[in-house]
GROMACS .gro file of C-alpha atoms in nm:
model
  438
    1UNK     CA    1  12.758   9.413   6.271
    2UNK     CA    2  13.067   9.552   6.122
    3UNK     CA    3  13.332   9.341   6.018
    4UNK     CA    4  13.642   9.504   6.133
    5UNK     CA    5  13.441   9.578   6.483
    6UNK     CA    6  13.418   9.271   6.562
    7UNK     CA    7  13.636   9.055   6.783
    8UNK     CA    8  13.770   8.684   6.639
    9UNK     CA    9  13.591   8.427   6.862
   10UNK     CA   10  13.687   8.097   6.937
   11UNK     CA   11  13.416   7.861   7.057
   12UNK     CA   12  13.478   7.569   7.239
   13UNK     CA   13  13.254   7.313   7.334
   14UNK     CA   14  13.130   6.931   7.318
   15UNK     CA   15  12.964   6.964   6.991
   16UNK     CA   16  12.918   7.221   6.662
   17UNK     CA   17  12.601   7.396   6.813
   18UNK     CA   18  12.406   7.334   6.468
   19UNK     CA   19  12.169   7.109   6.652
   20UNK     CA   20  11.875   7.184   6.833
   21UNK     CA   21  11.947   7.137   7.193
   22UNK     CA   22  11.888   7.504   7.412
   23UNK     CA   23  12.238   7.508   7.428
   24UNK     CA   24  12.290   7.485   7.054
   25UNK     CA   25  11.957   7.712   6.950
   26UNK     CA   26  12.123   7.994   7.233
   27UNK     CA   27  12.459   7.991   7.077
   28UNK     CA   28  12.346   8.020   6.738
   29UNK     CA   29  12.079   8.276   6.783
   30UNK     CA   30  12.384   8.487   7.006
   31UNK     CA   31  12.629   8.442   6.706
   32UNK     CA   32  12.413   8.483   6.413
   33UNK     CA   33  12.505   8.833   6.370
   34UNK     CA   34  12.884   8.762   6.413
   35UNK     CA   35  13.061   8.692   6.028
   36UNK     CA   36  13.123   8.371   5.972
   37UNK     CA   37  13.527   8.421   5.904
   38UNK     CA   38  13.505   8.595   6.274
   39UNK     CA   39  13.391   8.274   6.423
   40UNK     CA   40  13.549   7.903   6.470
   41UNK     CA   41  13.426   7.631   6.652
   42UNK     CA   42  13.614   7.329   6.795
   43UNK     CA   43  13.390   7.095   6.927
   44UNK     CA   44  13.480   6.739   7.120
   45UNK     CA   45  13.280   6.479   7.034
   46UNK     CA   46  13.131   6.517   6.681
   47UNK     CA   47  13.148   6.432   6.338
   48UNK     CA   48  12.915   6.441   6.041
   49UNK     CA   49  12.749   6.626   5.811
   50UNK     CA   50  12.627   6.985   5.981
   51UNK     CA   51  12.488   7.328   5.816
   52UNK     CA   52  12.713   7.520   5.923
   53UNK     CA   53  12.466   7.784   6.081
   54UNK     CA   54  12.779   7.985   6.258
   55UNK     CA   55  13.065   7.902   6.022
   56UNK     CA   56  13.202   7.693   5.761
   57UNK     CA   57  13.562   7.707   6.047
   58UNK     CA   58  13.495   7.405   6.274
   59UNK     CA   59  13.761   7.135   6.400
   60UNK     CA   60  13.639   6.786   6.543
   61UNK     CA   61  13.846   6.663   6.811
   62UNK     CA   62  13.623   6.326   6.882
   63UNK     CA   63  13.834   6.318   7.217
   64UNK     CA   64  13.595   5.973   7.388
   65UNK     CA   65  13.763   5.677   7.292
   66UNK     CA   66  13.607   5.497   7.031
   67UNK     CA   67  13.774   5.115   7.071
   68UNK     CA   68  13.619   4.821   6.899
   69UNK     CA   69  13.524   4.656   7.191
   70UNK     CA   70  13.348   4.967   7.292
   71UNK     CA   71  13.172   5.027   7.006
   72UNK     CA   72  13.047   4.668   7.042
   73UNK     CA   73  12.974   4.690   7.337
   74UNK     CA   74  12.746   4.997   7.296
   75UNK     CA   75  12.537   4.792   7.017
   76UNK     CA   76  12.492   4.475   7.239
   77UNK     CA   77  12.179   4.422   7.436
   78UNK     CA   78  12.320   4.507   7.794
   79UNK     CA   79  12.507   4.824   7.615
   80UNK     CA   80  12.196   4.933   7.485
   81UNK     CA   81  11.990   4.870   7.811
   82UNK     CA   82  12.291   5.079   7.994
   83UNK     CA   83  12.287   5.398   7.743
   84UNK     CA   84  11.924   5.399   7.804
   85UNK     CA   85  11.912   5.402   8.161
   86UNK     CA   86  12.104   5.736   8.163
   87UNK     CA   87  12.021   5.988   8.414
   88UNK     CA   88  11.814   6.318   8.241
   89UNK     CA   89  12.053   6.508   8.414
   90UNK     CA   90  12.443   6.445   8.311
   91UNK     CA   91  12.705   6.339   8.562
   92UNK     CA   92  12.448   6.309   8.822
   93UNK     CA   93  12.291   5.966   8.938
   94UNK     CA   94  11.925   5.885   8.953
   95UNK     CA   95  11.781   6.139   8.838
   96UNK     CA   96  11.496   6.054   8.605
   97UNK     CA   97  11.500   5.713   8.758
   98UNK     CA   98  11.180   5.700   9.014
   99UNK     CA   99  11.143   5.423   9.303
  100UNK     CA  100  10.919   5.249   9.053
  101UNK     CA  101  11.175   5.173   8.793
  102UNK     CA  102  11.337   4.794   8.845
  103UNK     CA  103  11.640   4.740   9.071
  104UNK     CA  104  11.814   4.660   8.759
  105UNK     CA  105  11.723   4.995   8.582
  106UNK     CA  106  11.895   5.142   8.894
  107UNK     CA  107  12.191   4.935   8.886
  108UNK     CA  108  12.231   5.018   8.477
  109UNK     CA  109  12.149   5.386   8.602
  110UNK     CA  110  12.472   5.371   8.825
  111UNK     CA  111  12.723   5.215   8.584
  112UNK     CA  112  12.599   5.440   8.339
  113UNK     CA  113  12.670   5.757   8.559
  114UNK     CA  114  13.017   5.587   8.708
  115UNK     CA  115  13.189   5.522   8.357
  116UNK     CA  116  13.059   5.827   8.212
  117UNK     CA  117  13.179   6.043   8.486
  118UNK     CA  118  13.523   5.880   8.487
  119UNK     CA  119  13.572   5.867   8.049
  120UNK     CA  120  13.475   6.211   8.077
  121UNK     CA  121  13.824   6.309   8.252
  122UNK     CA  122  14.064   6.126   8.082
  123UNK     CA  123  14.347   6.383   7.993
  124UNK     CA  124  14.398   6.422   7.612
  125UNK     CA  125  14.709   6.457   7.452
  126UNK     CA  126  14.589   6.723   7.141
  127UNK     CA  127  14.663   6.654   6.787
  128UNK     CA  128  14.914   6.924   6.637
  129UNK     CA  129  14.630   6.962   6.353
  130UNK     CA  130  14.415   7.132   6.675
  131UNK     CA  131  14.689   7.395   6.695
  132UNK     CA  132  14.745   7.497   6.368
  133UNK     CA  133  14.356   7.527   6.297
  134UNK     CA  134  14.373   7.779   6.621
  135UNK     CA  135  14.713   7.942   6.522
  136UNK     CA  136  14.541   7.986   6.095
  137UNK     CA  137  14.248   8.111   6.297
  138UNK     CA  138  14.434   8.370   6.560
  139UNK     CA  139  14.140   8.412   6.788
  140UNK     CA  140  14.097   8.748   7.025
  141UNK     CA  141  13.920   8.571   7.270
  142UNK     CA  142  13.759   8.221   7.389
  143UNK     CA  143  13.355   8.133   7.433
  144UNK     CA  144  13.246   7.833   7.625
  145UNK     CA  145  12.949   7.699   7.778
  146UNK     CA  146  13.220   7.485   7.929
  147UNK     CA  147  12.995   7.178   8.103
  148UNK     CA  148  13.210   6.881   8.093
  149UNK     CA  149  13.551   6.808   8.196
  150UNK     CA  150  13.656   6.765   7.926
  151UNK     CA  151  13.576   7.040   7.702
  152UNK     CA  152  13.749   7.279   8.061
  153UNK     CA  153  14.079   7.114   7.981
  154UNK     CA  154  14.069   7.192   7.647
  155UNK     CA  155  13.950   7.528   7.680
  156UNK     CA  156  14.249   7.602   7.949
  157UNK     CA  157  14.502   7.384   7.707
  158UNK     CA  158  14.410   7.662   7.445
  159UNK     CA  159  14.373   8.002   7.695
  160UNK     CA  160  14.720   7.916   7.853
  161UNK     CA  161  14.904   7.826   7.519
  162UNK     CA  162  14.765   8.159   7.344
  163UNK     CA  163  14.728   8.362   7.672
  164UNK     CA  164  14.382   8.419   7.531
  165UNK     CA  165  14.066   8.588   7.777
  166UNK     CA  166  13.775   8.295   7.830
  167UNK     CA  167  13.457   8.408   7.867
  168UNK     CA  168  13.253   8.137   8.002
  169UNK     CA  169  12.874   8.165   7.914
  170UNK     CA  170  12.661   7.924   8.164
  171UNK     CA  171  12.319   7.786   8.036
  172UNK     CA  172  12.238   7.551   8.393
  173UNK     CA  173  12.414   7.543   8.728
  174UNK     CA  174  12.586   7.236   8.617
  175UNK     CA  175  12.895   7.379   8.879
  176UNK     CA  176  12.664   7.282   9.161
  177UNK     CA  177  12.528   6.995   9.057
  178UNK     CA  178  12.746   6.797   8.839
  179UNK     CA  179  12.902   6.477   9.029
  180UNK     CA  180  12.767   6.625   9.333
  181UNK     CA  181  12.627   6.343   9.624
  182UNK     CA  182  12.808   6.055   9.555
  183UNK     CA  183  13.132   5.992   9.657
  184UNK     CA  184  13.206   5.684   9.417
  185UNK     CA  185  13.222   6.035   9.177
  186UNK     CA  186  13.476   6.209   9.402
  187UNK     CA  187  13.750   6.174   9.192
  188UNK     CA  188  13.577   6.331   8.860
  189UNK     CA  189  13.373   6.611   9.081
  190UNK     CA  190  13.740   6.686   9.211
  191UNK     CA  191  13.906   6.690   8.862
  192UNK     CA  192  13.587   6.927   8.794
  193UNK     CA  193  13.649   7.155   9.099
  194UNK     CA  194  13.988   7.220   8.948
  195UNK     CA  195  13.907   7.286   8.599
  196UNK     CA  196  13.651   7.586   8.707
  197UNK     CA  197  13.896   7.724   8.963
  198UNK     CA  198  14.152   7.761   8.700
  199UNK     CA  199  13.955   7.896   8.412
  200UNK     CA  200  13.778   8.117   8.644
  201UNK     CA  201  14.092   8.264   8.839
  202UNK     CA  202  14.162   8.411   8.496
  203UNK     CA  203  13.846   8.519   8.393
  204UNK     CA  204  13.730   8.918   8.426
  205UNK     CA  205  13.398   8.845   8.254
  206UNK     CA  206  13.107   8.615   8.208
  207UNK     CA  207  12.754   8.532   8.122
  208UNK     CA  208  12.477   8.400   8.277
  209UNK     CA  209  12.118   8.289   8.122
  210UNK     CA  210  11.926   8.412   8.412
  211UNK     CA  211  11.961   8.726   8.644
  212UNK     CA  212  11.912   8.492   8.974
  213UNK     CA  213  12.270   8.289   8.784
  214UNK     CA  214  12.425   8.606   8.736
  215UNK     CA  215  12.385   8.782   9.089
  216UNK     CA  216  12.421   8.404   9.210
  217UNK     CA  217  12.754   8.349   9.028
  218UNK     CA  218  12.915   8.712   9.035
  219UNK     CA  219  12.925   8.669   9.439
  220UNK     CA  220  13.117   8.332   9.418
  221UNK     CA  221  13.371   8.410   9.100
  222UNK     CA  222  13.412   8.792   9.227
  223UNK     CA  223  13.406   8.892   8.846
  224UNK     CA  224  13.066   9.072   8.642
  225UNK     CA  225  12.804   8.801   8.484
  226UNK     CA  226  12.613   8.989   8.236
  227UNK     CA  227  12.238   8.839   8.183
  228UNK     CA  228  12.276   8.689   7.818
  229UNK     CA  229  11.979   8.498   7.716
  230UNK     CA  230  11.836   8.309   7.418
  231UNK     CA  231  11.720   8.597   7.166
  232UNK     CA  232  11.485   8.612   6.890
  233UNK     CA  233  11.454   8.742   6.516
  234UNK     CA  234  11.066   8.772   6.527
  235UNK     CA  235  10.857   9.077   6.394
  236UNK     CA  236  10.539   8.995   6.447
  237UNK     CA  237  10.308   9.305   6.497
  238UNK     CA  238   9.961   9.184   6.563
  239UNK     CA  239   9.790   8.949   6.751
  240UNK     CA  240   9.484   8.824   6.822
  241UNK     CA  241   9.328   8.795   7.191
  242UNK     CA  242   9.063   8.525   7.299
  243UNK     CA  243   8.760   8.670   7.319
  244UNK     CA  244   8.431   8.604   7.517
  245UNK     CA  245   8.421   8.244   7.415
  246UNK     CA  246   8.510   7.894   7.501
  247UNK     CA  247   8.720   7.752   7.220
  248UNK     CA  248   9.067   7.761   7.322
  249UNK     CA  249   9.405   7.605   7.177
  250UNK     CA  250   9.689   7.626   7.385
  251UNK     CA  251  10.030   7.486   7.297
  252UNK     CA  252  10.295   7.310   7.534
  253UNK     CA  253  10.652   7.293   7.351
  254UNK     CA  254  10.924   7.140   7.508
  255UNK     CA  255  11.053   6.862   7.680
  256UNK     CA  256  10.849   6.598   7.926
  257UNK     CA  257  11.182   6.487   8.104
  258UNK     CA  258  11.261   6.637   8.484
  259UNK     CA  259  10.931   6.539   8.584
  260UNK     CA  260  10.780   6.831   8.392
  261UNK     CA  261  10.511   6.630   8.216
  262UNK     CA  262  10.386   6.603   8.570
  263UNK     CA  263  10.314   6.959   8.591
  264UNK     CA  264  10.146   6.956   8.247
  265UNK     CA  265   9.889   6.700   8.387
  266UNK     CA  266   9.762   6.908   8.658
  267UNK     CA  267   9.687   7.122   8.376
  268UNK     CA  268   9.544   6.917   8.142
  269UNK     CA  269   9.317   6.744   8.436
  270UNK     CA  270   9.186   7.111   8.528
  271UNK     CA  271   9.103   7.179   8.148
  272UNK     CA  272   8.893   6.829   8.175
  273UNK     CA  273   8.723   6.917   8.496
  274UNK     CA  274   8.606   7.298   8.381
  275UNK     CA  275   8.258   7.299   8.181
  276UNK     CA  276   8.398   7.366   7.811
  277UNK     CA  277   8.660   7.098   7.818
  278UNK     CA  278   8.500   6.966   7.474
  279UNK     CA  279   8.565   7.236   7.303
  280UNK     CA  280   8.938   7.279   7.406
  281UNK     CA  281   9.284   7.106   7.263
  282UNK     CA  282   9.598   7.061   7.430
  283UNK     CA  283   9.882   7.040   7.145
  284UNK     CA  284  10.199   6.911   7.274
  285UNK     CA  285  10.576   6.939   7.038
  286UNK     CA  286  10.822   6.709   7.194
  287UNK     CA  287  11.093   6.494   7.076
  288UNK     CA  288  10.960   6.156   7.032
  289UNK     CA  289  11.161   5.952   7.287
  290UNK     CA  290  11.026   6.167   7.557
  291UNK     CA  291  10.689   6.089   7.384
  292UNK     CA  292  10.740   5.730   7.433
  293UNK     CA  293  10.845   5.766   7.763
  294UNK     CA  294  10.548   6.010   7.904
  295UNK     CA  295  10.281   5.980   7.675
  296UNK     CA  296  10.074   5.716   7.832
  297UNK     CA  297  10.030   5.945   8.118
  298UNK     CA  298   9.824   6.187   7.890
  299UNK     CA  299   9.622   5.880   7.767
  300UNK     CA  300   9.313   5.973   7.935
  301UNK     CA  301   9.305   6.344   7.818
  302UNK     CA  302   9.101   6.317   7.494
  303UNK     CA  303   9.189   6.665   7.408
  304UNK     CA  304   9.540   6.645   7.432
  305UNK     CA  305   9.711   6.559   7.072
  306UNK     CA  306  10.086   6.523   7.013
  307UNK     CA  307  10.209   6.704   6.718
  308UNK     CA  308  10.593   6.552   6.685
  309UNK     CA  309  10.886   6.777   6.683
  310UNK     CA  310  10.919   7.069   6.462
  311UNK     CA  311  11.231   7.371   6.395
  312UNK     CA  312  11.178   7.644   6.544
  313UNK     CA  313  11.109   7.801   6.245
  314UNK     CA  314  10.804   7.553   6.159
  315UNK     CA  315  10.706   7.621   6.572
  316UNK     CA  316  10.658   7.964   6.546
  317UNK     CA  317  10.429   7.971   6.257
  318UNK     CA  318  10.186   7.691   6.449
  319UNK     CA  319  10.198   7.854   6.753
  320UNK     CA  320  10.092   8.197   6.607
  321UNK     CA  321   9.775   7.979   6.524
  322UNK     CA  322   9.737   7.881   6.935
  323UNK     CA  323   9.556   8.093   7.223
  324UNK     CA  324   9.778   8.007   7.513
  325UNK     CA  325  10.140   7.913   7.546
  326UNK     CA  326  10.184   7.704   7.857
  327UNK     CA  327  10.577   7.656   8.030
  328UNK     CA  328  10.624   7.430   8.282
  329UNK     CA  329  10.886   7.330   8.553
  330UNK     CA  330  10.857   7.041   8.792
  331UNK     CA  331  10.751   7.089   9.155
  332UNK     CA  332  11.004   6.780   9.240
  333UNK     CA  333  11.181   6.876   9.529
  334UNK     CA  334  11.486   6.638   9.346
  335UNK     CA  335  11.464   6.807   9.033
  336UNK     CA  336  11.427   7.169   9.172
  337UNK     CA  337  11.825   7.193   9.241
  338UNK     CA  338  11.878   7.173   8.894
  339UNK     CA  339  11.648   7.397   8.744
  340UNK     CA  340  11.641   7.655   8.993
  341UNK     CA  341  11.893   7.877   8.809
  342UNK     CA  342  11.803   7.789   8.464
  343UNK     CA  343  11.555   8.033   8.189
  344UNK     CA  344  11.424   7.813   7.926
  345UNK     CA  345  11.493   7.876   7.556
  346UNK     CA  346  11.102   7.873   7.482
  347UNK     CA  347  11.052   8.137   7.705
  348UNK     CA  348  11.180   8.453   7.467
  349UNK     CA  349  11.043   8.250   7.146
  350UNK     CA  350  10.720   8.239   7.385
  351UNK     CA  351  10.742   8.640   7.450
  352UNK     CA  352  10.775   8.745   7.118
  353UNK     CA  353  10.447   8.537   6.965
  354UNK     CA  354  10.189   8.842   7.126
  355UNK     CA  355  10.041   8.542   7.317
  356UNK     CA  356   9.882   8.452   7.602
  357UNK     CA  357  10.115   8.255   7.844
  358UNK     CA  358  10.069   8.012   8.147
  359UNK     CA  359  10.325   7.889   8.402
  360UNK     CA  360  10.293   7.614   8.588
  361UNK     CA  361  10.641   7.566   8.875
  362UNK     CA  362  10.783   7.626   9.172
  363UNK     CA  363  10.804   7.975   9.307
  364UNK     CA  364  11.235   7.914   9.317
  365UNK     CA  365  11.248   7.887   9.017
  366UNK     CA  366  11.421   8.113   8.791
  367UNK     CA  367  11.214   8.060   8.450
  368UNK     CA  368  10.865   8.127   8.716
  369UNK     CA  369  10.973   8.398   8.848
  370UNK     CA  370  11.119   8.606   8.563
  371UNK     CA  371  10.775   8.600   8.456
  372UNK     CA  372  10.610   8.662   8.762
  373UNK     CA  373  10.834   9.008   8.825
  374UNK     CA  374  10.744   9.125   8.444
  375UNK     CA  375  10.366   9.029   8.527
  376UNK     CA  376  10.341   8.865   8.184
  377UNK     CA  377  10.210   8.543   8.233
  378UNK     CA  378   9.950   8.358   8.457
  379UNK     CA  379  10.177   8.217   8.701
  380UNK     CA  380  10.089   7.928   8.886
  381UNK     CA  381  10.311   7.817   9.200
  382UNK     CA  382  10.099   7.552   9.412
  383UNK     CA  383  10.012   7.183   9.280
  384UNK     CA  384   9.638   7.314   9.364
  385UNK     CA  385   9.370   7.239   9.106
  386UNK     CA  386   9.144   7.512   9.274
  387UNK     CA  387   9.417   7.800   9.139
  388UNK     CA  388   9.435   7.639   8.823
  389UNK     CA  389   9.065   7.649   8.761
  390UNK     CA  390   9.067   8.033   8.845
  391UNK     CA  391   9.320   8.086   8.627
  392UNK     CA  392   9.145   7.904   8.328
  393UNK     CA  393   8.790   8.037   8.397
  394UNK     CA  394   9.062   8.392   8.413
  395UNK     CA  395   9.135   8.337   8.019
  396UNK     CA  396   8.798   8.526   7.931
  397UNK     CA  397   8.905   8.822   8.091
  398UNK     CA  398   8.992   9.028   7.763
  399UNK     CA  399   9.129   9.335   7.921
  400UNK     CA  400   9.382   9.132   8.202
  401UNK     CA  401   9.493   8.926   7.882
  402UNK     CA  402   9.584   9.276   7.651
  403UNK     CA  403   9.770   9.395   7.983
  404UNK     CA  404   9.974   9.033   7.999
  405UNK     CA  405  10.016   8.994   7.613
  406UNK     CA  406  10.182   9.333   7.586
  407UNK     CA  407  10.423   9.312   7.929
  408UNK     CA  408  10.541   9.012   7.754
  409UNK     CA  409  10.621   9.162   7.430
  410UNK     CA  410  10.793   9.513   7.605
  411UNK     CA  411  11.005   9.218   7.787
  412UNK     CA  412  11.088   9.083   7.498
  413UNK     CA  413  11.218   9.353   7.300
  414UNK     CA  414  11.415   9.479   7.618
  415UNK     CA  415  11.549   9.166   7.690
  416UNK     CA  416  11.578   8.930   7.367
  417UNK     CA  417  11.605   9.068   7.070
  418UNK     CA  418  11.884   8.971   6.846
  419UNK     CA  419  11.968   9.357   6.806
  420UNK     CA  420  12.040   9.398   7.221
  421UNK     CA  421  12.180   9.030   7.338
  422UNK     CA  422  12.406   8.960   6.986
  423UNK     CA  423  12.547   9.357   7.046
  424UNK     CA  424  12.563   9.290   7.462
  425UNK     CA  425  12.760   9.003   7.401
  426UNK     CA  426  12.993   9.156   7.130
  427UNK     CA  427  13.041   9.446   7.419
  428UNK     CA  428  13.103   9.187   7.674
  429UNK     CA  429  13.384   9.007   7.448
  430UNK     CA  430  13.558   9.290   7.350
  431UNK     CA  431  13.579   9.410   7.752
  432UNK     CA  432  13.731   9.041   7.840
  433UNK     CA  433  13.965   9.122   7.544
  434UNK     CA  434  14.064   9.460   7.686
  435UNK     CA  435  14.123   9.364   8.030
  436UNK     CA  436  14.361   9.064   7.908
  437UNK     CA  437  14.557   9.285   7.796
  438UNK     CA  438  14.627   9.509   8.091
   0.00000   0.00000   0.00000
């Protein structure tokens, strides 16, 4: 992109987005295009060494309080035991924590969520140092995934100070479901309500990660959500299909947590029931915790190997190795309110490998049925091992796999290249920026 075309963007949020969270990877893949001296990035909560993927111009605020006694506190047994009873889901209790865990898991559960949620809206006094960064900087316009308290009063400290346009880019439906059902959180989902009805009173753009979001949230804010999703830089023009034979490799990458490694089971106990079940592997890239946590259940699979984490980088040259690319969302009817909205950030990476995909979720789900609609996957919607045989005994069917492989590809360079989503989002900016100044 052209230097003096492009608008001076301030990003705002709880940490530097070089890591590899789909928050992080989305951000970084949307801005990689942007020059670095046209980008800043004030993050919340972080310090140490980073790469510096979107610019060298970041400020650390490190706004949770970081006491002694805390800090002890966090090291000691019960501290430890605490932190690691955390819900999957932020801000919202319970979640991840089944009937089977002990009552004392529970009861670590809700102190976890109750302190958490009440830290998290502390009101910060800002260091003069966080104003001269912005006023060296002179930003055109804000970018937030917002998601925390926190990071909304800082973001409206800054728009209302500089009478700078926020465009708020939403990865989840956190707005629905953070704090929400408990009303010893009443106070923080209060403090939340009022942080996204002021930033969004003055907002005349945003983005969204899926088009069910976007419709979703354009209705409720009365303002435009464009559909911006994670996008790749992959060129990859050949592939190869399965052919008449029974050898397969197929590839699961992502996480376990939100009951999604339940899903992968009914998978992996359909590839062990059908007749060339010997001859097939199962590779699975997840972060170790969530190996530790779910990899028992995958114990009796013999074909099912777990092959760490890897970059994205390192992913995408195993994966052009696989047959079949499997995503998968839990049929949970606890977990469903949080994912329902949501388009994973494996799903364009997935696209753009020429591969075979399965899906394995809920038909409400936004991720499902984004590829259902582009008819680019094997989509299945029922916990029924009868349709998931069909579909595997399906994966010899050359010409139905061609027809899949390449409606996944044409999605992909419509919808997630770096060319369309990094110059969508540059269009999008510079509108916000236009109709501040009206």
């Amino acid at each position: 992109m052209e230097n003096q075309s492009l608008p001076k963007v301030l990003i705002v949020g709880t940490c530097n987005f070089e890591h590899t969270d789909a928050t992080s990877q989305t951000i970084k893949n949307l801005f990689s295009r942007w020059d670095k001296d046209r980008v800043a990035v004030i993050h919340a909560d972080y310090s140490g060494e980073i790469e510096h993927l979107i610019t060298d111009n970041t400020f650390s605020l490190g706004l949770y309080p970081r006491n002694k006694f805390l800090s002890l506190f966090k090291k000691s047994k019960y501290g430890k035991k605490i932190r690691q009873s955390a819900s999957v889901v932020i801000g919202v209790q319970g979640v991840g924590i089944s009937q089977y865990n002990s009552l004392k898991s529970r009861l670590f559960n809700f102190i976890h969520t109750f302190f958490s949620a009440h830290i998290s809206i502390i009101k910060h006094k800002y260091p003069a140092s966080l104003y001269s960064f912005v006023e060296i900087f002179q930003p055109d316009v804000i970018y937030s995934p917002l998601g925390t308290v926190s990071v909304m009063q800082l973001t409206y400290t800054l728009s209302k100070k500089y009478k700078l346009p926020v465009f708020p880019h939403f990865m989840d439906d956190w707005i629905n479901t953070l704090y929400k059902g408990n009303l010893l959180l009443l106070i923080p989902s209060m403090t939340k309500n009022k942080y996204l009805h002021k930033l969004m009173n003055n907002a005349t753009e945003g983005g969204a990660i899926s088009e069910l979001m976007a419709k979703e949230y354009s209705s409720r804010f009365g303002i435009p959500f464009s559909i911006l999703m994670n996008c790749v830089d992959i060129h990859n023009s050949s592939y190869l299909v399965p052919d008449q034979k029974k050898h397969f490799v197929f590839s699961y990458c992502g996480g376990l947590h939100l009951n999604r490694w339940q899903s992968l089971i009914l998978l992996c106990q359909s590839i062990k029931d059908i007749p060339f079940e010997k001859e097939t592997k199962v590779e699975i890239y997840t972060k170790e915790t969530d190996w530790v946590l779910y990899g028992n259940y995958f114990s009796e699979f013999s074909f099912v190997e777990y092959k760490g984490f890897l970059s994205p980088e390192e992913l995408y040259e195993k994966q052009l190795q696989h047959d079949v690319l499997i995503h998968v969302e839990s049929f949970d009817k606890t977990i469903i309110p949080y994912t329902r909205l949501s388009i994973s950030t494996k799903i364009p990476e997935y696209l753009a490998l020429k591969k075979i995909i399965i899906a394995i979720g809920p038909p409400q789900i936004a991720s499902i049925e984004y590829l259902r609609e582009n008819k680019c996957a094997y989509v299945i919607d029922v916990q029924n091992q009868e349709e998931i045989h069909k579909v595997l005994l399906s994966l010899k069917t050359k010409a139905h796999n061609i027809q899949l492989i390449n409606n996944a590809y044409l999605l992909f360079l419509k919808n997630h290249t770096l060319e369309s989503q990094c110059s969508l989002l540059k269009d999008r900016l510079i509108q916000a920026i236009k109709e501040n100044q009206i």
